[in-house]
Amino acid sequence: MFAALSPMPIQTSVSHARVVSVSPGPLLRVEGQPVSLRCDVTDYEGPREQDFDWTMQQAEAGSIQVISTFDPKYSDLSLSDRVASGDLSVVRLGDSVVELRIQEVRSSDSATYLCSTPSTDSVFSGNYNAGVALKVIANTLKVAPEAPEPVVPEGGDITLSCNVTRHFTDPTYLSVTWSLRRPGIPLVDILTIGPDGDVVTGSGSAQRYADGGLRLAIRRGGAFGLVVAGVTQADAGMYVCTGREWIHEEGGQWKNIVGKTVEMGAVAVTPTARSLSVVAMSNTTLNMDDTLTLTCLVSAGNLASLALEVTWLVDGRTAVSQDRDGVVSNGSPSVGLERTGPGEFRLVVRGVRGSDKGMYSCRVRAWVGGGGRWYQAAEKTSNPVQVLVTQIKPNFAVTLTSSSTPQVTGDPTELACHVTNITHFLAGGRLGVTWEYTPLPGPPGDRLTTTQTTLPIGSLDAHGNLKSGTLYRDRLESGAIVLTRVEPDTFKLRFLRTQDVDMGAYACSVTAWTPSRQGGMEEAAEFLTPPLTIRWEPKRPSLTAVAQRVREAVAGGATFEMSCTISLVHLQDPGYSVLVQTQDSVDSATRTVLSLSPDSVLQHGGATDPNRRDSLVLTKTGPAEFRFRLAGVQQADRGFYWCDITAWTKQPGQAWTKAVSAKSNKVQINFQETGPLFAVAIPILNKPNEVVLIEFSPLPPSDDLSYEVRWYLTRLRGGNKGTLLASVDRFGLVKKEARNASSDVSLERTDTHTYALNIHATQDSDSGEYHCQATPWYLSASTGAWTHGAELTSTRVFLTVRFPMWDSLKLPLLYGSVASVSVGLFSLLLGFICAHCCCRNTTHTPRSRNKLMDLEMD
């Protein structure tokens, strides 16, 4: 059967014991079902991949070779066809694991299957084969379902009966599974009764089974029943029953040996909305305090399986309702809802009121389910039923009078609305009021004559709540218009300041309110007064402003003060805004110095240097008087000043409205400042090195006025600004510029108004035009800050220094002659000394007579 193995060398090692094992048995299988027998070997020596032989032992036929992994011709002739067709096969699962597979097992396959392995070990040890018994029984499983009802109303029940049986020859067990197949959706399991009797629900059925929506009804004789309660549209489809036969193998595992699936039948679910009908009965007319009875009839194909929620509506509003559990809400001792029979609900309203009239309808919501799994299947509303209540309305008279009439714009206005002769007014009733306004008609031919509309001002309801009209909301919220109820039967409308647009016709509408069934108030009657016209002759306000000089500025640095007095007529409680304006001359541009708003907000204009803003003051000194003050005036401040005043009116909570404006007379600031004067002590010099005194006299300084003085020299007559010689600031600090000439300058203040420039040791280079510039500095009386004014430039003075020729040259010539003679004598003496001392020869050397040149050299 196998080729002879070559002898293996003996090696000293740890011994191995080969172990061959097969699937635990015995095994019980059903004819026609696939069977797999597993065989594996462990703890072996030799090659990693092992070979396996399968044989079967039967009592009658003995040992039959089935299949081998080593020899393709190993199979017995009786099994060769099955091996060739693949019905019998061996599949290698690993080097040491194989599986014998039978595609359709036959009853003749009952036997003991032996798996053996050839020895590849150096020492024969362990087991080399193992067997398992297989018993094949006939397939006697039968599944016989009962067809369910093909059409079930929504909310009804579906009963699914399935009979699963088999011939009990061996210890096998049965299970049954109910499934549902819907178009486009795979088969979904609903519930399974297992072989051990346990119930297993599908993935989407656990909660429904727990809520009682799925119930088992097991009967004897293999009959299994399942009741699906409270069906919905999702329960429609093809129902399928699957029966299975099981065995309990060693190790406690259940093994399914055969199964069969049979379609039970298709079930359609009829929607509740298709059969639901709701009818309300019927129109009626009642008197006050009668009892209203209305009936709502509900019918449906599955009425018994529906839970109904019923609501009575009055003009679309909920009056009373009953939920599906029978609990009534919004009911009262006088209003009730009860169920008098299957699908019959009755509304009872005792002691009807006028508010009970209207269109009544019955709304029904049908719920399907149970055990906490409820959903709304349908909703319908009945036909409307009209209910009329005959009642006697309250009666009273309303009059409108004027308590305060305006004479001019801005006067208060007060209107009173009185209610008298009240009859048929129920206890607990209240009054409300609505005020209306109609503008006066325009002149003939004006469009306003034909387009007049009535505008609501505001209203007070039965509870005293204020509702404002669109155009009057701001004035009502700010308190400019007040609506009050001073007595139970008297209402008042008051304008704190009447405007021109308020002229027109006014009317008040009084409404009687009575208690309603819902606990609120309902309108019972309404009466409107004839219009009352409010009119006065409008007068345009006039404004006059007068400016007066309070303090006059006579010189630079002084303080200018001006007052503006206002005279106003035909305008009450105004607010004023003031603009202080100026111009250099009558024809020049106007500039704003300061402005004061009606809310007393001060702003600076662009007519003044920002550094001088602390010198500007604008205040309100009286109800109709303003004062403007300018401290430390300068030459740039000269010009005309006046007040531009505007009168404003304001309603509470609103913005200011311009009424009238006027300009005051002009007040002029006009003072003269003389320029600096010169006093020259020696304008022309015949000799240099003399002292020149040049005096400069500006305006006399004071405590609030000081000067900064600078002296300049121009070489050429009528030249440019020239060179700065020296300066003195307003604190008396003197600064001199660096000079290349031998002369010097000094500055001194000889008296309170004289500044002197001294030129010491004058030279011809000091000739030229001299002038000075003075900058006035003013001290602010209010802030104590110094500000400078415009520069003042003096006239020019020309200084001439004459140069005498002989006086200038005689000393240089004398000095030059003496120096020349001295240098000549010194040179002669020095030459004589050098010749006598350095060039004399004391040794005489006779010349050679042979007239040969002496080769020696000194």
XYZ file of C-alpha atoms in Angstrom, residues 806-816:
11
model
C 46.315 157.179 8.255
C 45.270 156.355 11.780
C 44.754 152.836 10.668
C 48.123 152.496 8.808
C 50.685 154.491 10.824
C 51.208 151.993 13.546
C 51.386 149.019 11.180
C 53.989 150.859 9.027
C 56.079 151.793 12.053
C 55.958 148.317 13.407
C 56.851 146.899 10.010
